[in-house]
N, CA, C and O of each residue as an XYZ file, in Angstrom:
740
protein
N    -125.319     44.432     35.547
C    -124.613     45.448     34.778
C    -123.935     46.409     35.755
O    -124.576     46.947     36.657
N    -122.658     46.614     35.567
C    -121.861     47.539     36.389
C    -121.880     47.183     37.877
O    -121.803     48.074     38.723
N    -121.978     45.920     38.197
C    -122.004     45.509     39.604
C    -120.944     44.461     39.889
O    -121.068     43.703     40.851
N    -119.924     44.407     39.086
C    -118.876     43.404     39.280
C    -118.246     43.535     40.661
O    -117.912     42.534     41.295
N    -118.083     44.775     41.125
C    -117.486     44.988     42.439
C    -118.331     44.359     43.551
O    -117.791     43.879     44.548
N    -119.642     44.363     43.380
C    -120.521     43.755     44.378
C    -120.283     42.247     44.414
O    -120.168     41.658     45.489
N    -120.210     41.631     43.248
C    -119.964     40.183     43.200
C    -118.577     39.831     43.725
O    -118.403     38.836     44.429
N    -117.604     40.648     43.380
C    -116.230     40.370     43.801
C    -116.038     40.486     45.308
O    -115.178     39.809     45.872
N    -116.821     41.328     45.965
C    -116.659     41.524     47.410
C    -117.712     40.789     48.231
O    -117.707     40.872     49.459
N    -118.608     40.077     47.570
C    -119.652     39.340     48.285
C    -119.036     38.242     49.141
O    -118.027     37.640     48.775
N    -119.656     37.995     50.276
C    -119.233     36.883     51.124
C    -120.328     35.830     51.094
O    -121.508     36.152     50.957
N    -119.943     34.603     51.218
C    -120.873     33.485     51.159
C    -120.817     32.721     52.472
O    -119.741     32.497     53.027
N    -121.990     32.321     52.964
C    -122.080     31.656     54.258
C    -122.898     30.382     54.136
O    -123.829     30.304     53.335
N    -122.551     29.405     54.920
C    -123.239     28.112     54.889
C    -124.607     28.168     55.569
O    -125.503     27.391     55.239
N    -124.761     29.092     56.518
C    -126.035     29.162     57.235
C    -126.275     30.591     57.704
O    -125.387     31.441     57.629
N    -127.468     30.839     58.180
C    -127.833     32.185     58.610
C    -127.032     32.634     59.821
O    -126.721     33.818     59.947
N    -126.694     31.716     60.712
C    -125.944     32.089     61.916
C    -124.614     32.743     61.562
O    -124.262     33.780     62.124
N    -123.881     32.148     60.642
C    -122.588     32.732     60.265
C    -122.774     33.991     59.422
O    -121.903     34.862     59.416
N    -123.882     34.097     58.722
C    -124.121     35.272     57.886
C    -124.416     36.520     58.707
O    -124.037     37.621     58.307
N    -125.081     36.370     59.838
C    -125.521     37.537     60.606
C    -124.792     37.703     61.932
O    -125.214     38.494     62.775
N    -123.705     36.967     62.125
C    -123.010     36.962     63.411
C    -122.572     38.367     63.851
O    -122.584     38.655     65.048
N    -122.191     39.234     62.933
C    -121.712     40.568     63.304
C    -122.746     41.668     63.063
O    -122.397     42.849     63.069
N    -123.997     41.304     62.854
C    -125.050     42.291     62.569
C    -125.749     42.750     63.842
O    -126.041     41.951     64.731
N    -126.007     44.024     63.911
C    -126.725     44.593     65.048
C    -128.237     44.589     64.835
O    -129.012     44.649     65.789
N    -128.642     44.518     63.565
C    -130.061     44.457     63.232
C    -130.229     43.486     62.072
O    -129.576     43.623     61.038
N    -131.100     42.514     62.249
C    -131.399     41.527     61.210
C    -132.905     41.599     60.952
O    -133.721     41.432     61.858
N    -133.242     41.851     59.695
C    -134.638     42.012     59.303
C    -134.996     40.898     58.332
O    -134.348     40.738     57.298
N    -136.020     40.132     58.660
C    -136.486     39.053     57.803
C    -137.572     39.553     56.880
O    -138.586     40.079     57.339
N    -137.372     39.396     55.575
C    -138.336     39.860     54.586
C    -139.192     38.695     54.119
O    -138.682     37.630     53.770
N    -140.486     38.911     54.117
C    -141.372     37.871     53.624
C    -142.825     38.238     53.808
O    -143.168     39.136     54.577
N    -143.663     37.533     53.096
C    -145.096     37.780     53.189
C    -145.690     36.932     54.306
O    -145.038     36.041     54.849
N    -146.923     37.227     54.631
C    -147.640     36.392     55.581
C    -147.338     36.709     57.028
O    -146.580     37.625     57.348
N    -147.949     35.930     57.882
C    -147.741     36.112     59.314
C    -147.710     34.739     59.968
O    -148.224     33.765     59.418
N    -147.125     34.676     61.101
C    -147.016     33.412     61.824
C    -146.415     33.673     63.178
O    -146.104     34.815     63.515
N    -146.246     32.620     63.962
C    -145.785     32.819     65.337
C    -144.355     33.351     65.401
O    -144.003     34.003     66.384
N    -143.520     33.100     64.401
C    -142.141     33.575     64.404
C    -141.998     34.962     63.763
O    -140.930     35.570     63.839
N    -143.039     35.452     63.150
C    -142.973     36.765     62.511
C    -143.152     37.845     63.575
O    -143.935     37.687     64.512
N    -142.439     38.910     63.422
C    -142.492     39.985     64.398
C    -143.850     40.677     64.313
O    -144.475     40.685     63.253
N    -144.299     41.245     65.395
C    -145.670     41.735     65.472
C    -145.982     42.919     64.567
O    -147.087     42.990     64.029
N    -145.067     43.835     64.381
C    -145.338     45.019     63.564
C    -144.319     45.077     62.429
O    -143.223     45.607     62.609
N    -144.668     44.540     61.270
C    -143.688     44.517     60.178
C    -143.411     45.907     59.620
O    -144.281     46.776     59.600
N    -142.184     46.088     59.171
C    -141.795     47.305     58.467
C    -142.263     47.226     57.025
O    -142.378     46.134     56.468
N    -142.535     48.377     56.414
C    -142.603     48.476     54.963
C    -141.186     48.816     54.512
O    -140.370     49.201     55.349
N    -140.859     48.693     53.230
C    -139.523     49.094     52.776
C    -139.188     50.547     53.123
O    -138.063     50.843     53.525
N    -140.149     51.446     52.971
C    -139.899     52.861     53.287
C    -139.650     53.061     54.782
O    -138.790     53.856     55.163
N    -140.391     52.349     55.630
C    -140.187     52.468     57.079
C    -138.827     51.926     57.495
O    -138.162     52.504     58.355
N    -138.412     50.824     56.889
C    -137.086     50.291     57.184
C    -136.017     51.297     56.775
O    -135.059     51.525     57.513
N    -136.180     51.895     55.606
C    -135.213     52.889     55.128
C    -135.126     54.068     56.087
O    -134.033     54.568     56.356
N    -136.274     54.520     56.609
C    -136.271     55.623     57.579
C    -135.557     55.215     58.861
O    -134.798     55.996     59.435
N    -135.801     54.006     59.295
C    -135.143     53.483     60.499
C    -133.627     53.479     60.309
O    -132.888     53.889     61.203
N    -133.168     53.022     59.157
C    -131.729     52.972     58.897
C    -131.133     54.361     58.773
O    -130.014     54.598     59.229
N    -131.860     55.276     58.165
C    -131.359     56.643     58.012
C    -131.222     57.330     59.363
O    -130.376     58.207     59.529
N    -132.049     56.937     60.330
C    -131.986     57.538     61.655
C    -130.860     56.995     62.516
O    -130.618     57.518     63.604
N    -130.172     55.973     62.064
C    -129.057     55.395     62.834
C    -127.784     56.176     62.558
O    -127.556     56.629     61.436
N    -126.975     56.329     63.559
C    -125.685     56.996     63.354
C    -124.806     56.190     62.417
O    -124.078     56.754     61.600
N    -124.871     54.873     62.535
C    -124.092     53.995     61.659
C    -125.040     52.942     61.097
O    -125.402     51.999     61.800
N    -125.452     53.095     59.822
C    -126.395     52.127     59.270
C    -125.750     50.814     58.837
O    -126.433     49.943     58.298
N    -124.446     50.656     59.065
C    -123.819     49.374     58.728
C    -124.171     48.349     59.804
O    -124.726     48.699     60.845
N    -123.853     47.109     59.551
C    -124.176     46.058     60.508
C    -125.638     45.663     60.475
O    -126.169     45.129     61.449
N    -126.292     45.931     59.345
C    -127.701     45.593     59.184
C    -127.809     44.559     58.072
O    -127.182     44.696     57.022
N    -128.604     43.530     58.308
C    -128.850     42.513     57.280
C    -130.342     42.439     57.010
O    -131.160     42.451     57.931
N    -130.680     42.361     55.735
C    -132.048     42.069     55.339
C    -132.000     40.685     54.715
O    -131.299     40.462     53.728
N    -132.751     39.756     55.297
C    -132.706     38.358     54.889
C    -133.961     38.044     54.072
O    -135.085     38.245     54.531
N    -133.745     37.551     52.862
C    -134.837     37.164     51.978
C    -134.845     35.648     51.853
O    -133.792     35.021     51.742
N    -136.022     35.071     51.869
C    -136.144     33.632     51.680
C    -136.301     33.290     50.214
O    -136.297     34.168     49.350
N    -136.437     32.018     49.949
C    -136.636     31.583     48.568
C    -138.047     31.948     48.122
O    -138.937     32.161     48.944
N    -138.235     32.016     46.803
C    -139.565     32.334     46.289
C    -140.561     31.238     46.621
O    -141.736     31.517     46.863
N    -140.104     30.004     46.633
C    -141.014     28.881     46.867
C    -141.443     28.763     48.327
O    -142.619     28.538     48.612
N    -140.498     28.914     49.250
C    -140.803     28.632     50.655
C    -140.695     29.834     51.581
O    -141.163     29.770     52.719
N    -140.094     30.927     51.128
C    -139.906     32.077     52.005
C    -138.893     31.777     53.087
O    -137.990     30.965     52.884
N    -139.027     32.412     54.220
C    -138.137     32.180     55.356
C    -138.763     31.149     56.286
O    -139.959     31.200     56.575
N    -137.957     30.230     56.742
C    -138.430     29.228     57.691
C    -138.322     29.732     59.116
O    -137.764     30.799     59.372
N    -138.860     28.958     60.036
C    -138.821     29.329     61.452
C    -137.392     29.534     61.952
O    -137.149     30.422     62.769
N    -136.465     28.741     61.485
C    -135.058     28.855     61.904
C    -134.503     30.219     61.531
O    -133.887     30.888     62.362
N    -134.718     30.643     60.272
C    -134.220     31.953     59.838
C    -134.946     33.082     60.574
O    -134.322     34.048     61.011
N    -136.255     32.952     60.705
C    -137.031     34.001     61.375
C    -136.639     34.162     62.842
O    -136.711     35.266     63.384
N    -136.230     33.088     63.481
C    -135.837     33.188     64.888
C    -134.573     34.029     65.055
O    -134.317     34.538     66.147
N    -133.791     34.183     64.013
C    -132.559     34.986     64.058
C    -132.816     36.458     63.727
O    -131.903     37.278     63.819
N    -134.036     36.796     63.346
C    -134.370     38.160     62.916
C    -134.916     38.982     64.080
O    -135.659     38.476     64.921
N    -134.541     40.232     64.110
C    -135.037     41.160     65.127
C    -136.340     41.819     64.700
O    -137.136     42.240     65.538
N    -136.551     41.904     63.395
C    -137.729     42.593     62.863
C    -138.185     41.888     61.592
O    -137.478     41.051     61.031
N    -139.372     42.248     61.163
C    -139.990     41.637     59.994
C    -140.295     42.742     58.979
O    -140.713     43.840     59.345
N    -140.081     42.436     57.720
C    -140.311     43.377     56.617
C    -141.279     42.732     55.644
O    -141.146     41.554     55.315
N    -142.248     43.500     55.186
C    -143.197     42.996     54.194
C    -143.188     43.916     52.990
O    -143.396     45.123     53.115
N    -142.947     43.342     51.826
C    -143.097     44.053     50.557
C    -144.413     43.551     49.992
O    -144.506     42.411     49.538
N    -145.423     44.396     50.019
C    -146.767     43.972     49.623
C    -146.843     43.712     48.124
O    -146.518     44.592     47.326
N    -147.267     42.519     47.736
C    -147.490     42.251     46.320
C    -148.829     42.827     45.885
O    -149.590     43.337     46.707
N    -149.112     42.747     44.600
C    -150.423     43.185     44.124
C    -151.484     42.253     44.697
O    -151.166     41.211     45.270
N    -152.719     42.630     44.539
C    -153.804     41.805     45.075
C    -153.964     40.499     44.297
O    -154.648     39.586     44.758
N    -153.339     40.405     43.121
C    -153.470     39.207     42.296
C    -152.423     38.146     42.623
O    -152.622     36.968     42.326
N    -151.308     38.555     43.232
C    -150.225     37.620     43.506
C    -150.061     37.425     45.001
O    -150.318     38.337     45.787
N    -149.631     36.225     45.393
C    -149.368     35.939     46.797
C    -148.043     36.522     47.242
O    -147.897     36.931     48.394
N    -147.063     36.563     46.329
C    -145.758     37.129     46.681
C    -145.072     37.651     45.430
O    -145.519     37.418     44.307
N    -143.988     38.355     45.650
C    -143.185     38.908     44.556
C    -142.014     37.982     44.252
O    -141.606     37.183     45.094
N    -141.482     38.097     43.048
C    -140.205     37.450     42.775
C    -139.202     38.036     43.759
O    -139.228     39.236     44.032
N    -138.323     37.201     44.291
C    -137.369     37.671     45.301
C    -136.485     38.783     44.733
O    -136.140     39.717     45.457
N    -136.114     38.700     43.460
C    -135.273     39.756     42.872
C    -135.997     41.100     42.874
O    -135.370     42.141     43.074
N    -137.297     41.085     42.655
C    -138.071     42.322     42.656
C    -138.177     42.894     44.076
O    -138.047     44.099     44.290
N    -138.412     42.010     45.023
C    -138.501     42.457     46.416
C    -137.171     43.060     46.874
O    -137.155     44.096     47.539
N    -136.063     42.417     46.520
C    -134.738     42.939     46.882
C    -134.541     44.322     46.271
O    -134.068     45.240     46.942
N    -134.900     44.468     45.017
C    -134.719     45.761     44.340
C    -135.549     46.859     44.989
O    -135.067     47.978     45.162
N    -136.783     46.553     45.347
C    -137.643     47.550     45.996
C    -137.043     47.985     47.327
O    -136.965     49.179     47.617
N    -136.623     47.028     48.125
C    -136.050     47.341     49.443
C    -134.756     48.141     49.286
O    -134.561     49.150     49.963
N    -133.887     47.696     48.405
C    -132.615     48.396     48.200
C    -132.826     49.810     47.678
O    -132.119     50.731     48.087
N    -133.774     49.989     46.794
C    -134.037     51.323     46.254
C    -134.568     52.266     47.334
O    -134.155     53.424     47.395
N    -135.469     51.791     48.177
C    -135.974     52.633     49.269
C    -134.841     53.033     50.210
O    -134.763     54.185     50.638
N    -133.970     52.090     50.528
C    -132.832     52.391     51.399
C    -131.892     53.379     50.714
O    -131.425     54.329     51.343
N    -131.615     53.164     49.440
C    -130.758     54.077     48.680
C    -131.315     55.499     48.708
O    -130.583     56.450     48.984
N    -132.606     55.643     48.424
C    -133.206     56.980     48.413
C    -133.048     57.671     49.756
O    -132.676     58.843     49.814
N    -133.328     56.951     50.835
C    -133.278     57.556     52.164
C    -131.855     57.887     52.593
O    -131.608     58.954     53.153
N    -130.921     56.978     52.334
C    -129.542     57.211     52.781
C    -128.829     58.256     51.936
O    -127.868     58.863     52.408
N    -129.263     58.482     50.717
C    -128.621     59.472     49.858
C    -129.377     60.794     49.838
O    -128.972     61.731     49.151
N    -130.458     60.873     50.577
C    -131.291     62.056     50.584
C    -130.537     63.298     51.036
O    -130.738     64.371     50.466
N    -129.681     63.188     52.034
C    -128.981     64.354     52.563
C    -127.474     64.295     52.332
O    -126.710     64.909     53.076
N    -127.046     63.571     51.321
C    -125.608     63.406     51.123
C    -125.042     64.291     50.027
O    -123.946     64.027     49.533
N    -125.752     65.321     49.640
C    -125.252     66.199     48.593
C    -126.018     66.060     47.302
O    -126.212     67.045     46.590
N    -126.456     64.865     46.983
C    -127.249     64.693     45.770
C    -128.694     64.962     46.143
O    -129.243     64.342     47.054
N    -129.274     65.854     45.456
C    -130.646     66.225     45.759
C    -131.602     65.612     44.747
O    -131.404     65.716     43.537
N    -132.622     64.982     45.260
C    -133.663     64.443     44.408
C    -134.724     65.512     44.246
O    -134.956     66.311     45.154
N    -135.360     65.528     43.103
C    -136.401     66.516     42.830
C    -137.588     66.297     43.755
O    -138.132     65.196     43.838
N    -137.981     67.350     44.443
C    -139.138     67.283     45.319
C    -140.103     68.394     44.907
O    -139.860     69.568     45.188
N    -141.191     68.024     44.245
C    -142.168     69.046     43.844
C    -142.799     69.698     45.067
O    -142.876     69.099     46.140
N    -143.246     70.924     44.887
C    -143.933     71.622     45.971
C    -145.222     70.885     46.290
O    -145.799     70.214     45.433
N    -145.666     71.018     47.530
C    -146.924     70.385     47.906
C    -148.089     71.276     47.472
O    -147.888     72.370     46.945
N    -149.286     70.796     47.697
C    -150.485     71.507     47.252
C    -150.614     72.906     47.814
O    -150.999     73.829     47.096
N    -150.296     73.078     49.093
C    -150.415     74.400     49.719
C    -149.420     75.389     49.111
O    -149.759     76.547     48.863
N    -148.194     74.926     48.876
C    -147.187     75.803     48.270
C    -147.557     76.147     46.829
O    -147.338     77.273     46.382
N    -148.113     75.186     46.111
C    -148.542     75.453     44.739
C    -149.682     76.462     44.732
O    -149.691     77.384     43.918
N    -150.646     76.291     45.637
C    -151.756     77.253     45.741
C    -151.234     78.663     46.024
O    -151.692     79.632     45.418
N    -150.276     78.773     46.944
C    -149.718     80.090     47.292
C    -148.984     80.714     46.106
O    -149.085     81.919     45.877
N    -148.249     79.900     45.357
C    -147.524     80.405     44.182
C    -148.502     80.895     43.129
O    -148.322     81.976     42.569
N    -149.532     80.111     42.855
C    -150.533     80.497     41.854
C    -151.257     81.764     42.297
O    -151.480     82.660     41.482
N    -151.626     81.854     43.569
C    -152.311     83.052     44.074
C    -151.425     84.286     43.929
O    -151.906     85.348     43.535
N    -150.154     84.157     44.239
C    -149.205     85.274     44.114
C    -149.081     85.708     42.655
O    -149.076     86.903     42.357
N    -148.981     84.738     41.751
C    -148.881     85.063     40.331
C    -150.172     85.711     39.835
O    -150.124     86.653     39.043
N    -151.311     85.224     40.287
C    -152.598     85.786     39.856
C    -152.776     87.226     40.339
O    -153.345     88.056     39.628
N    -152.288     87.522     41.550
C    -152.356     88.914     42.033
C    -151.568     89.839     41.113
O    -152.025     90.934     40.785
N    -150.393     89.400     40.702
C    -149.554     90.210     39.815
C    -150.172     90.347     38.431
O    -150.119     91.419     37.828
N    -150.760     89.266     37.927
C    -151.416     89.312     36.620
C    -152.612     90.250     36.685
O    -152.869     91.001     35.745
N    -153.344     90.207     37.798
C    -154.486     91.099     37.994
C    -154.028     92.561     38.037
O    -154.686     93.435     37.472
N    -152.899     92.825     38.709
C    -152.350     94.185     38.758
C    -151.996     94.693     37.365
O    -152.059     95.894     37.100
N    -151.627     93.786     36.486
C    -151.282     94.156     35.110
C    -152.526     94.281     34.233
O    -152.439     94.701     33.079
N    -153.675     93.917     34.782
C    -154.919     93.999     34.024
C    -155.078     92.889     33.003
O    -155.829     93.035     32.038
N    -154.388     91.794     33.201
C    -154.422     90.713     32.215
C    -155.150     89.470     32.715
O    -155.135     88.438     32.043
N    -155.785     89.551     33.876
C    -156.435     88.356     34.439
C    -157.846     88.202     33.904
O    -158.522     89.180     33.585
N    -158.270     86.962     33.812
C    -159.670     86.658     33.520
C    -160.082     85.499     34.422
O    -159.280     85.028     35.228
N    -161.314     85.037     34.293
C    -161.818     83.990     35.184
C    -161.024     82.694     35.110
O    -160.905     81.985     36.109
N    -160.490     82.383     33.959
C    -159.822     81.097     33.764
C    -158.337     81.120     34.133
O    -157.691     80.072     34.131
N    -157.792     82.275     34.446
C    -156.348     82.389     34.682
C    -155.870     81.491     35.811
O    -154.898     80.754     35.647
N    -156.540     81.544     36.950
C    -156.084     80.771     38.103
C    -156.118     79.272     37.824
O    -155.155     78.565     38.118
N    -157.206     78.790     37.266
C    -157.312     77.366     36.940
C    -156.273     76.943     35.912
O    -155.681     75.870     36.023
N    -156.054     77.790     34.914
C    -155.053     77.498     33.891
C    -153.666     77.380     34.513
O    -152.941     76.421     34.250
N    -153.298     78.363     35.342
C    -151.972     78.341     35.966
C    -151.819     77.147     36.902
O    -150.768     76.506     36.920
N    -152.854     76.842     37.679
C    -152.769     75.715     38.589
C    -152.565     74.414     37.812
O    -151.692     73.617     38.155
N    -153.366     74.196     36.767
C    -153.228     72.983     35.964
C    -151.845     72.889     35.329
O    -151.209     71.835     35.363
N    -151.392     73.977     34.757
C    -150.095     74.002     34.086
C    -148.951     73.740     35.068
O    -148.077     72.917     34.797
N    -148.954     74.428     36.192
C    -147.852     74.311     37.143
C    -147.888     72.997     37.926
O    -146.842     72.499     38.340
N    -149.069     72.438     38.131
C    -149.107     71.147     38.815
C    -148.520     70.057     37.917
O    -147.883     69.129     38.416
N    -148.724     70.154     36.610
C    -148.106     69.187     35.691
C    -146.602     69.403     35.597
O    -145.856     68.459     35.336
N    -146.152     70.634     35.807
C    -144.719     70.947     35.731
C    -143.954     70.415     36.941
O    -142.733     70.272     36.877
N    -144.648     70.120     38.046
C    -144.031     69.588     39.262
C    -142.850     70.453     39.704
O    -141.729     69.964     39.849
N    -143.113     71.732     39.913
C    -142.069     72.679     40.301
C    -141.465     72.345     41.654
O    -142.162     71.908     42.570
N    -140.162     72.556     41.767
C    -139.522     72.470     43.077
C    -139.822     73.765     43.830
O    -140.338     74.721     43.252
N    -139.499     73.788     45.109
C    -139.743     74.991     45.917
C    -138.979     76.199     45.359
O    -139.522     77.301     45.286
N    -137.721     75.985     44.969
C    -136.939     77.114     44.435
C    -137.475     77.561     43.083
O    -137.485     78.756     42.791
N    -137.926     76.613     42.246
C    -138.496     76.995     40.946
C    -139.787     77.794     41.133
O    -140.008     78.792     40.447
N    -140.629     77.357     42.057
C    -141.877     78.076     42.321
C    -141.576     79.494     42.817
O    -142.226     80.453     42.401
N    -140.594     79.618     43.702
C    -140.208     80.938     44.211
C    -139.660     81.845     43.118
O    -139.993     83.028     43.061
N    -138.823     81.289     42.256
C    -138.265     82.089     41.152
C    -139.338     82.531     40.172
O    -139.320     83.666     39.696
N    -140.274     81.636     39.866
C    -141.334     81.969     38.927
C    -142.231     83.059     39.505
O    -142.560     84.022     38.812
N    -142.629     82.915     40.761
C    -143.456     83.942     41.397
C    -142.684     85.255     41.518
O    -143.261     86.328     41.346
N    -141.392     85.178     41.810
C    -140.559     86.380     41.871
C    -140.474     87.090     40.533
O    -140.447     88.320     40.486
N    -140.432     86.338     39.453
C    -140.424     86.925     38.113
C    -141.710     87.714     37.871
O    -141.680     88.803     37.300
N    -142.837     87.155     38.310
C    -144.099     87.871     38.161
C    -144.120     89.122     39.034
O    -144.694     90.139     38.644
N    -143.498     89.057     40.218
C    -143.385     90.246     41.067
C    -142.605     91.335     40.341
O    -143.010     92.498     40.346
N    -141.499     90.969     39.722
C    -140.671     91.950     38.999
C    -141.405     92.532     37.801
O    -141.341     93.735     37.548
N    -142.105     91.668     37.063
C    -142.865     92.162     35.907
C    -143.935     93.145     36.344
O    -144.145     94.168     35.692
N    -144.607     92.843     37.436
C    -145.642     93.729     37.944
C    -145.035     95.045     38.419
O    -145.586     96.115     38.162
N    -143.888     94.966     39.118
C    -143.214     96.178     39.587
C    -142.726     97.031     38.434
O    -142.827     98.256     38.496
N    -142.206     96.426     37.395
C    -141.745     97.158     36.211
C    -142.903     97.847     35.540
O    -142.775     98.992     35.107
N    -144.037     97.173     35.444
C    -145.203     97.769     34.802
C    -145.724     98.946     35.613
O    -146.136     99.957     35.045
N    -145.708     98.819     36.946
C    -146.158     99.939     37.787
C    -145.247    101.140     37.633
O    -145.704    102.283     37.652
N    -143.947    100.878     37.478
C    -142.975    101.963     37.310
C    -143.138    102.708     36.003
O    -142.747    103.871     35.907
N    -143.705    102.068     34.995
C    -143.879    102.702     33.689
C    -145.184    103.470     33.584
O    -145.363    104.255     32.653
N    -146.104    103.257     34.527
C    -147.421    103.918     34.431
C    -147.305    105.380     34.685
O    -148.307    106.094     34.646
């Protein structure tokens, strides 16, 4: 769906040699280990980080084998690195289409991370604790705190998955409310 341009611009090659002739990095994707497999395989996320750290991430090929046989020694000998997409403990391998999607999605996330489109990143535990503590201090100053307030706010805000700016704005609102109340006393 909506990928006609990908099909229209795809190139087809008779063998791996012609497919990767202009690539600076060739990564063979597959399960298992063997003498032709590289010693330290990448995970999809690690490969994505590696590509994001390159000045020019073009010229990279990720080679997937067939579902039945995977990559043979010939294909693996042309690869500079090895990639493993771990299947569940019940399956020996993933459908190749699923493995491709996982790898492509990890690369997409990493390469688009700093390109203007921002993905939602919830605050970490320490930032959430600091936000809740700041809000609880203000609630206490207003005389509205009880024993359950901190736990309630932590549970509520952790489910809300606040971004750093949202957490700052919310805590700032409590600062203003507390300051307004002090001014009226």
